[in-house]
CSV table of C-alpha atoms in Angstrom, one decimal:
chain,number,residue,atom,x,y,z
A,30,MET,CA,21.9,-5.1,14.6
A,31,PRO,CA,19.3,-7.6,13.2
A,32,SER,CA,17.2,-9.4,15.8
A,33,PRO,CA,15.2,-12.5,15.0
A,34,PRO,CA,11.5,-12.2,15.4
A,35,ARG,CA,9.4,-14.1,17.9
A,36,ILE,CA,6.7,-16.3,16.3
A,37,ILE,CA,3.3,-15.5,17.8
A,38,ALA,CA,1.3,-17.7,15.5
A,39,ARG,CA,1.7,-19.7,12.2
A,40,GLY,CA,-1.2,-19.9,9.8
A,41,ARG,CA,-1.3,-21.8,6.5
A,42,HIS,CA,-0.3,-18.8,4.5
A,43,LEU,CA,0.6,-16.0,7.0
A,44,ASN,CA,2.5,-15.9,10.2
A,45,LEU,CA,2.1,-13.4,13.0
A,46,LEU,CA,5.5,-12.3,14.3
A,47,SER,CA,6.9,-9.8,16.8
A,48,ARG,CA,10.3,-8.0,16.7
A,49,GLN,CA,11.4,-5.5,19.3
A,50,GLY,CA,7.8,-5.6,20.7
A,51,TRP,CA,6.4,-4.7,17.3
A,52,GLU,CA,3.9,-7.1,15.8
A,53,TYR,CA,3.6,-7.8,12.1
A,54,ALA,CA,2.3,-10.3,9.6
A,55,THR,CA,4.6,-12.1,7.1
A,56,ARG,CA,4.2,-14.5,4.2
A,57,PRO,CA,6.7,-17.3,4.6
A,58,ARG,CA,8.0,-19.3,1.7
A,59,ILE,CA,7.6,-16.7,-1.1
A,60,GLY,CA,10.3,-15.1,-3.3
A,61,GLY,CA,8.6,-11.7,-3.5
A,62,ILE,CA,5.5,-10.1,-4.8
A,63,VAL,CA,5.1,-8.4,-8.2
A,64,ALA,CA,2.8,-5.8,-9.5
A,65,VAL,CA,2.4,-4.9,-13.2
A,66,ILE,CA,1.8,-1.5,-14.8
A,67,ALA,CA,0.6,-2.9,-18.2
A,68,LEU,CA,0.2,-0.1,-20.9
A,69,SER,CA,-1.1,-0.5,-24.4
A,70,GLY,CA,0.3,1.6,-27.2
A,71,ASP,CA,-2.9,3.6,-27.4
A,72,GLY,CA,-2.7,4.9,-23.8
A,73,GLN,CA,-4.8,2.3,-21.9
A,74,ILE,CA,-3.9,0.6,-18.7
A,75,VAL,CA,-4.9,-3.0,-17.8
A,76,LEU,CA,-6.7,-3.2,-14.4
A,77,VAL,CA,-8.1,-6.2,-12.5
A,78,GLU,CA,-11.1,-6.4,-10.2
A,79,GLN,CA,-11.5,-9.3,-7.8
A,80,TYR,CA,-13.4,-10.2,-4.6
A,81,ARG,CA,-11.2,-10.0,-1.6
A,82,PRO,CA,-12.5,-12.0,1.4
A,83,ALA,CA,-10.4,-9.9,3.9
A,84,VAL,CA,-12.5,-6.8,3.0
A,85,GLU,CA,-15.6,-8.6,1.7
A,86,ARG,CA,-15.7,-6.4,-1.4
A,87,ASN,CA,-14.5,-6.3,-4.9
A,88,VAL,CA,-11.2,-4.4,-5.2
A,89,LEU,CA,-9.7,-2.6,-8.2
A,90,GLU,CA,-6.0,-3.4,-8.4
A,91,LEU,CA,-3.0,-3.7,-10.7
A,92,PRO,CA,-2.3,-7.3,-12.0
A,93,ALA,CA,-0.1,-8.7,-9.2
A,94,GLY,CA,0.9,-11.9,-7.5
A,95,LEU,CA,3.3,-13.9,-5.5
A,96,ALA,CA,6.6,-15.1,-6.9
A,97,GLY,CA,8.0,-18.5,-6.2
A,98,ASP,CA,5.1,-19.6,-4.0
A,99,THR,CA,4.6,-23.1,-5.5
A,100,SER,CA,6.8,-26.0,-6.2
A,101,GLN,CA,6.5,-25.2,-9.9
A,102,THR,CA,7.6,-21.6,-9.5
A,103,ARG,CA,10.2,-21.9,-6.7
A,104,GLY,CA,13.2,-19.7,-7.4
A,105,GLU,CA,11.7,-18.0,-10.5
A,106,PRO,CA,13.1,-14.5,-11.3
A,107,LEU,CA,10.7,-11.7,-10.4
A,108,VAL,CA,10.2,-10.7,-14.0
A,109,GLU,CA,9.1,-14.2,-14.8
A,110,ALA,CA,6.5,-14.0,-12.0
A,111,ALA,CA,5.3,-10.7,-13.4
A,112,LYS,CA,5.0,-12.2,-16.9
A,113,ARG,CA,3.1,-15.3,-15.5
A,114,GLU,CA,0.8,-13.2,-13.3
A,115,LEU,CA,-0.1,-10.7,-16.2
A,116,LEU,CA,-0.9,-13.6,-18.5
A,117,GLU,CA,-2.9,-15.6,-15.8
A,118,GLU,CA,-4.9,-12.7,-14.6
A,119,THR,CA,-5.4,-10.6,-17.8
A,120,GLY,CA,-4.6,-12.8,-20.8
A,121,TYR,CA,-2.0,-10.3,-22.0
A,122,THR,CA,1.7,-10.8,-22.8
A,123,ALA,CA,4.1,-7.9,-23.3
A,124,ALA,CA,7.0,-7.4,-25.6
A,125,ARG,CA,8.9,-5.1,-23.2
A,126,TRP,CA,9.5,-5.4,-19.5
A,127,GLN,CA,11.2,-2.9,-17.2
A,128,ARG,CA,11.7,-3.2,-13.4
A,129,LEU,CA,10.7,0.1,-11.8
A,130,PHE,CA,10.8,0.2,-8.0
A,131,ASP,CA,10.1,-1.6,-4.8
A,132,ALA,CA,7.8,-0.4,-2.0
A,133,PHE,CA,6.6,-1.8,1.3
A,134,THR,CA,2.8,-2.0,1.4
A,135,SER,CA,2.3,-1.2,5.0
A,136,PRO,CA,5.6,-1.4,7.0
A,137,GLY,CA,3.8,-0.8,10.4
A,138,LEU,CA,1.8,-4.0,9.8
A,139,THR,CA,3.8,-6.3,7.5
A,140,ASP,CA,7.2,-6.9,5.9
A,141,GLU,CA,5.4,-7.4,2.6
A,142,SER,CA,7.2,-5.6,-0.3
A,143,LEU,CA,6.0,-5.1,-3.9
A,144,THR,CA,8.2,-5.0,-6.9
A,145,PHE,CA,6.7,-2.9,-9.8
A,146,PHE,CA,7.2,-3.7,-13.4
A,147,LEU,CA,6.3,-1.7,-16.5
A,148,ALA,CA,5.0,-3.9,-19.3
A,149,THR,CA,4.5,-2.4,-22.8
A,150,GLY,CA,3.9,-3.8,-26.3
A,151,LEU,CA,0.8,-5.8,-25.2
A,152,SER,CA,-0.8,-8.7,-27.1
A,153,ARG,CA,-3.8,-10.6,-26.1
A,154,SER,CA,-2.6,-14.2,-25.7
A,155,GLY,CA,-5.0,-16.0,-23.4
A,156,PRO,CA,-8.4,-15.8,-21.6
A,157,GLY,CA,-7.1,-14.2,-18.3
A,158,GLY,CA,-9.3,-14.5,-15.2
A,159,GLY,CA,-6.8,-15.9,-12.8
A,160,ASP,CA,-5.9,-19.4,-11.6
A,161,ALA,CA,-8.4,-22.0,-10.3
A,162,SER,CA,-8.8,-20.1,-6.9
A,163,GLU,CA,-9.3,-16.6,-8.5
A,164,ARG,CA,-12.2,-15.0,-10.3
A,165,ILE,CA,-10.9,-11.9,-11.9
A,166,THR,CA,-12.5,-9.3,-14.1
A,167,VAL,CA,-10.2,-7.4,-16.5
A,168,HIS,CA,-10.7,-3.7,-17.2
A,169,THR,CA,-8.8,-2.0,-20.0
A,170,VAL,CA,-9.2,1.7,-19.4
A,171,ALA,CA,-7.8,4.8,-21.1
A,172,LEU,CA,-5.4,6.6,-18.7
A,173,HIS,CA,-7.1,9.9,-19.1
A,174,GLU,CA,-10.4,8.3,-18.1
A,175,VAL,CA,-9.1,6.2,-15.2
A,176,ASP,CA,-10.1,8.5,-12.4
A,177,ALA,CA,-13.7,8.7,-13.7
A,178,PHE,CA,-13.7,4.9,-14.1
A,179,ILE,CA,-12.5,4.4,-10.5
A,180,ALA,CA,-15.1,6.8,-9.2
A,181,ARG,CA,-17.8,5.0,-11.1
A,182,ARG,CA,-16.8,1.6,-9.8
A,183,CYS,CA,-16.5,3.0,-6.3
A,184,ARG,CA,-20.1,4.2,-6.6
A,185,ASP,CA,-21.1,0.6,-7.3
A,186,GLY,CA,-19.4,-0.6,-4.1
A,187,CYS,CA,-16.0,-1.5,-5.4
A,188,ALA,CA,-12.9,-0.4,-3.4
A,189,VAL,CA,-9.4,0.5,-4.5
A,190,ASP,CA,-6.0,-1.0,-3.7
A,191,LEU,CA,-3.2,1.4,-2.8
A,192,LYS,CA,-0.9,-0.1,-5.4
A,193,LEU,CA,-3.2,1.0,-8.1
A,194,HIS,CA,-2.8,4.7,-7.1
A,195,ALA,CA,1.0,4.2,-6.8
A,196,GLY,CA,1.1,2.5,-10.2
A,197,LEU,CA,-0.9,5.2,-11.9
A,198,ARG,CA,1.6,7.8,-10.9
A,199,PHE,CA,4.2,6.0,-12.9
A,200,ALA,CA,1.9,5.0,-15.7
A,201,GLU,CA,1.1,8.7,-16.3
A,202,ARG,CA,4.7,9.6,-16.7
A,203,VAL,CA,5.5,7.0,-19.4
A,204,PRO,CA,6.1,9.1,-22.6
B,1,MET,CA,-23.5,-12.6,2.4
B,2,PRO,CA,-21.1,-11.6,5.2
B,3,SER,CA,-19.4,-14.4,7.0
B,4,PRO,CA,-17.7,-13.9,10.4
B,5,PRO,CA,-14.0,-14.6,10.3
B,6,ARG,CA,-12.4,-17.4,12.3
B,7,ILE,CA,-9.7,-16.2,14.8
B,8,ILE,CA,-6.4,-18.0,14.3
B,9,ALA,CA,-4.4,-15.9,16.8
B,10,ARG,CA,-4.7,-12.8,18.9
B,11,GLY,CA,-1.7,-10.6,19.4
B,12,ARG,CA,-1.5,-7.4,21.5
B,13,HIS,CA,-1.9,-5.1,18.5
B,14,LEU,CA,-2.8,-7.5,15.6
B,15,ASN,CA,-5.0,-10.5,15.1
B,16,LEU,CA,-4.6,-13.2,12.5
B,17,LEU,CA,-8.0,-14.2,11.0
B,18,SER,CA,-9.4,-16.5,8.3
B,19,ARG,CA,-12.5,-15.9,6.2
B,20,GLN,CA,-13.6,-18.3,3.5
B,21,GLY,CA,-10.2,-20.0,3.9
B,22,TRP,CA,-8.4,-16.7,3.2
B,23,GLU,CA,-6.0,-15.6,6.0
B,24,TYR,CA,-5.5,-12.0,6.8
B,25,ALA,CA,-4.2,-9.7,9.6
B,26,THR,CA,-6.4,-7.1,11.3
B,27,ARG,CA,-5.9,-4.3,13.8
B,28,PRO,CA,-8.8,-4.6,16.3
B,29,ARG,CA,-10.0,-1.6,18.3
B,30,ILE,CA,-9.1,1.2,16.0
B,31,GLY,CA,-11.3,3.8,14.3
B,32,GLY,CA,-9.4,3.9,11.0
B,33,ILE,CA,-6.0,4.9,9.7
B,34,VAL,CA,-5.2,8.3,8.3
B,35,ALA,CA,-2.4,9.5,5.9
B,36,VAL,CA,-1.7,13.2,5.3
B,37,ILE,CA,-0.5,14.9,2.1
B,38,ALA,CA,0.8,18.1,3.6
B,39,LEU,CA,1.8,20.8,1.1
B,40,SER,CA,3.3,24.1,1.7
B,41,GLY,CA,2.4,27.2,-0.3
B,42,ASP,CA,5.7,27.1,-2.1
B,43,GLY,CA,5.3,23.6,-3.5
B,44,GLN,CA,7.0,21.5,-0.8
B,45,ILE,CA,5.6,18.2,0.7
B,46,VAL,CA,6.3,17.1,4.2
B,47,LEU,CA,7.6,13.5,4.5
B,48,VAL,CA,8.6,11.4,7.5
B,49,GLU,CA,11.3,8.9,7.9
B,50,GLN,CA,11.2,6.3,10.6
B,51,TYR,CA,12.7,2.9,11.6
B,52,ARG,CA,10.2,0.1,11.1
B,53,PRO,CA,11.0,-3.1,13.1
B,54,ALA,CA,9.0,-5.3,10.7
B,55,VAL,CA,11.4,-4.5,7.8
B,56,GLU,CA,14.5,-3.5,9.9
B,57,ARG,CA,15.0,-0.4,7.9
B,58,ASN,CA,14.2,3.3,7.8
B,59,VAL,CA,11.2,3.9,5.6
B,60,LEU,CA,10.1,7.1,3.9
B,61,GLU,CA,6.4,7.7,4.4
B,62,LEU,CA,3.6,10.2,4.5
B,63,PRO,CA,2.7,11.4,8.0
B,64,ALA,CA,0.1,8.9,9.1
B,65,GLY,CA,-1.3,7.0,12.1
B,66,LEU,CA,-4.1,5.2,13.8
B,67,ALA,CA,-7.4,6.9,14.7
B,68,GLY,CA,-9.1,6.2,18.0
B,69,ASP,CA,-6.6,3.7,19.2
B,70,THR,CA,-6.2,5.1,22.8
B,71,SER,CA,-8.7,5.9,25.6
B,72,GLN,CA,-7.9,9.6,24.9
B,73,THR,CA,-8.8,9.4,21.2
B,74,ARG,CA,-11.6,6.8,21.2
B,75,GLY,CA,-14.3,7.9,18.7
B,76,GLU,CA,-12.3,10.9,17.3
B,77,PRO,CA,-13.3,11.9,13.8
B,78,LEU,CA,-10.7,10.9,11.1
B,79,VAL,CA,-9.9,14.5,10.3
B,80,GLU,CA,-9.0,15.1,14.0
B,81,ALA,CA,-6.7,12.1,13.9
B,82,ALA,CA,-5.1,13.5,10.8
B,83,LYS,CA,-4.5,16.9,12.5
B,84,ARG,CA,-3.1,15.1,15.6
B,85,GLU,CA,-0.8,12.9,13.6
B,86,LEU,CA,0.5,15.7,11.4
B,87,LEU,CA,1.3,17.8,14.5
B,88,GLU,CA,2.8,14.9,16.5
B,89,GLU,CA,5.0,13.6,13.7
B,90,THR,CA,6.0,16.7,11.9
B,91,GLY,CA,5.2,19.7,14.1
B,92,TYR,CA,3.0,21.3,11.4
B,93,THR,CA,-0.6,22.5,11.7
B,94,ALA,CA,-2.6,23.2,8.6
B,95,ALA,CA,-5.3,25.9,7.9
B,96,ARG,CA,-7.2,23.8,5.3
B,97,TRP,CA,-8.1,20.1,5.4
B,98,GLN,CA,-9.7,18.1,2.6
B,99,ARG,CA,-10.6,14.4,2.7
B,100,LEU,CA,-9.5,12.8,-0.5
B,101,PHE,CA,-10.0,9.0,-0.9
B,102,ASP,CA,-9.7,5.7,0.9
B,103,ALA,CA,-7.6,2.7,-0.2
B,104,PHE,CA,-6.8,-0.7,1.1
B,105,THR,CA,-3.1,-1.2,1.7
B,106,SER,CA,-2.9,-4.8,0.8
B,107,PRO,CA,-6.3,-6.5,0.6
B,108,GLY,CA,-4.8,-10.0,0.0
B,109,LEU,CA,-3.1,-9.8,3.4
B,110,THR,CA,-5.1,-7.3,5.6
B,111,ASP,CA,-8.3,-5.4,5.9
B,112,GLU,CA,-6.3,-2.3,6.7
B,113,SER,CA,-7.6,0.8,5.0
B,114,LEU,CA,-6.1,4.3,4.7
B,115,THR,CA,-8.0,7.5,4.5
B,116,PHE,CA,-6.0,10.2,2.8
B,117,PHE,CA,-6.3,13.9,3.6
B,118,LEU,CA,-4.8,17.0,1.9
B,119,ALA,CA,-3.5,19.5,4.3
B,120,THR,CA,-2.5,23.0,3.1
B,121,GLY,CA,-1.8,26.4,4.6
B,122,LEU,CA,1.0,24.9,6.8
B,123,SER,CA,2.5,26.5,9.9
B,124,ARG,CA,5.2,25.2,12.2
B,125,SER,CA,3.6,24.7,15.6
B,126,GLY,CA,5.6,22.2,17.5
B,127,PRO,CA,8.8,20.1,17.5
B,128,GLY,CA,7.4,17.0,15.7
B,129,GLY,CA,9.3,13.7,15.9
B,130,GLY,CA,6.4,11.5,17.0
B,131,ASP,CA,5.1,10.3,20.4
B,132,ALA,CA,7.1,8.6,23.1
B,133,SER,CA,7.4,5.3,21.1
B,134,GLU,CA,8.4,6.9,17.8
B,135,ARG,CA,11.7,8.5,16.5
B,136,ILE,CA,10.7,10.3,13.4
B,137,THR,CA,12.8,12.5,11.0
B,138,VAL,CA,10.9,15.2,9.1
B,139,HIS,CA,11.9,16.0,5.5
B,140,THR,CA,10.3,19.0,3.7
B,141,VAL,CA,11.0,18.4,0.0
B,142,ALA,CA,10.1,20.4,-3.1
B,143,LEU,CA,7.7,18.3,-5.2
B,144,HIS,CA,9.7,18.7,-8.3
B,145,GLU,CA,12.8,17.3,-6.5
B,146,VAL,CA,11.0,14.5,-4.7
B,147,ASP,CA,12.0,11.6,-7.0
B,148,ALA,CA,15.7,12.6,-6.8
B,149,PHE,CA,15.3,12.9,-3.0
B,150,ILE,CA,13.8,9.4,-2.8
B,151,ALA,CA,16.5,8.0,-5.0
B,152,ARG,CA,19.2,9.5,-2.8
B,153,ARG,CA,17.7,8.2,0.5
B,154,CYS,CA,17.3,4.8,-1.1
B,155,ARG,CA,21.0,4.7,-2.1
B,156,ASP,CA,21.6,5.3,1.7
B,157,GLY,CA,19.6,2.2,2.6
B,158,CYS,CA,16.2,3.8,3.2
B,159,ALA,CA,13.0,2.1,1.8
B,160,VAL,CA,9.8,3.6,0.5
B,161,ASP,CA,6.2,3.1,1.7
B,162,LEU,CA,3.6,2.5,-1.0
B,163,LYS,CA,1.4,5.2,0.4
B,164,LEU,CA,4.1,7.8,-0.4
B,165,HIS,CA,3.9,7.0,-4.1
B,166,ALA,CA,0.1,7.1,-3.9
B,167,GLY,CA,0.1,10.4,-2.1
B,168,LEU,CA,2.5,11.9,-4.6
B,169,ARG,CA,0.1,11.2,-7.4
B,170,PHE,CA,-2.4,13.5,-5.7
B,171,ALA,CA,0.1,16.0,-4.5
B,172,GLU,CA,1.3,16.6,-8.0
B,173,ARG,CA,-2.2,17.4,-9.2
B,174,VAL,CA,-2.9,20.1,-6.6
B,175,PRO,CA,-3.1,23.4,-8.5
């Protein structure tokens, strides 16, 4: 039986809610969140690295972003958000798109859910680097070297986003 | 240069903060969060399923929990929290513990970080099911059948936690 949450606080981008005594954060006014496993024909994966104020560090991630969060993108299909975020963040377009799976990022703390897409047949089509509010570094890394790459970046103070590990499990199974 | 966050709201378990104009949720007063990849000698992984009010669904997860969040556990080492959570949630103890890696669950929304442990040499030592506030179902699943198991539970309305996918990548590499 669904029960409406109680609003504890409204921020500009996040709200703090409580349901059945359980507190959690939510992003209102979005259509979903997409994450992209972008693989080149020669076995490389496209990663992004960006500074995250919440953790005061650079974080290695998959290309990802919010769907339908602006007046220009309201109602956009998730795959269109995935195409837009991949191009904005990395400069790549992809010939083939496949929706893979959904997962909750941290269901004890938020109702945030990610939808993962596999993007293959990559072409460089723009500069990447993110939108006006973002400063993103693109790393194109051979899958068989990705653990060594992550370890090296972590030694330099970078951190890792959970969705990168989750995405790698699927990337490594693509024939 | 670290900058202190601004407090937007304080809940009982979560606070909503802002740093450099970026909003995020945080759990004050904890020592960390642990997640356990628990593998039996015959190639099975121990999963938990529990109802999550934030998403109003049952979610398939790794055994996991907060470290040092009560007066009894204040200051406990992360590996002790991992042992406690595995026993509380699943009824298993493990002969061997190995700390694997840390990852941020969703660094655009929270500073929450998970520390993953590998637990092997499992023995059934208690009933499991979680503490007084939890109602947890334990699933022990052969690794080579875990994707089919997840698909089956999802068809029944269950959802999946991102840390399960991340943990499976590492579980599948254990010799």
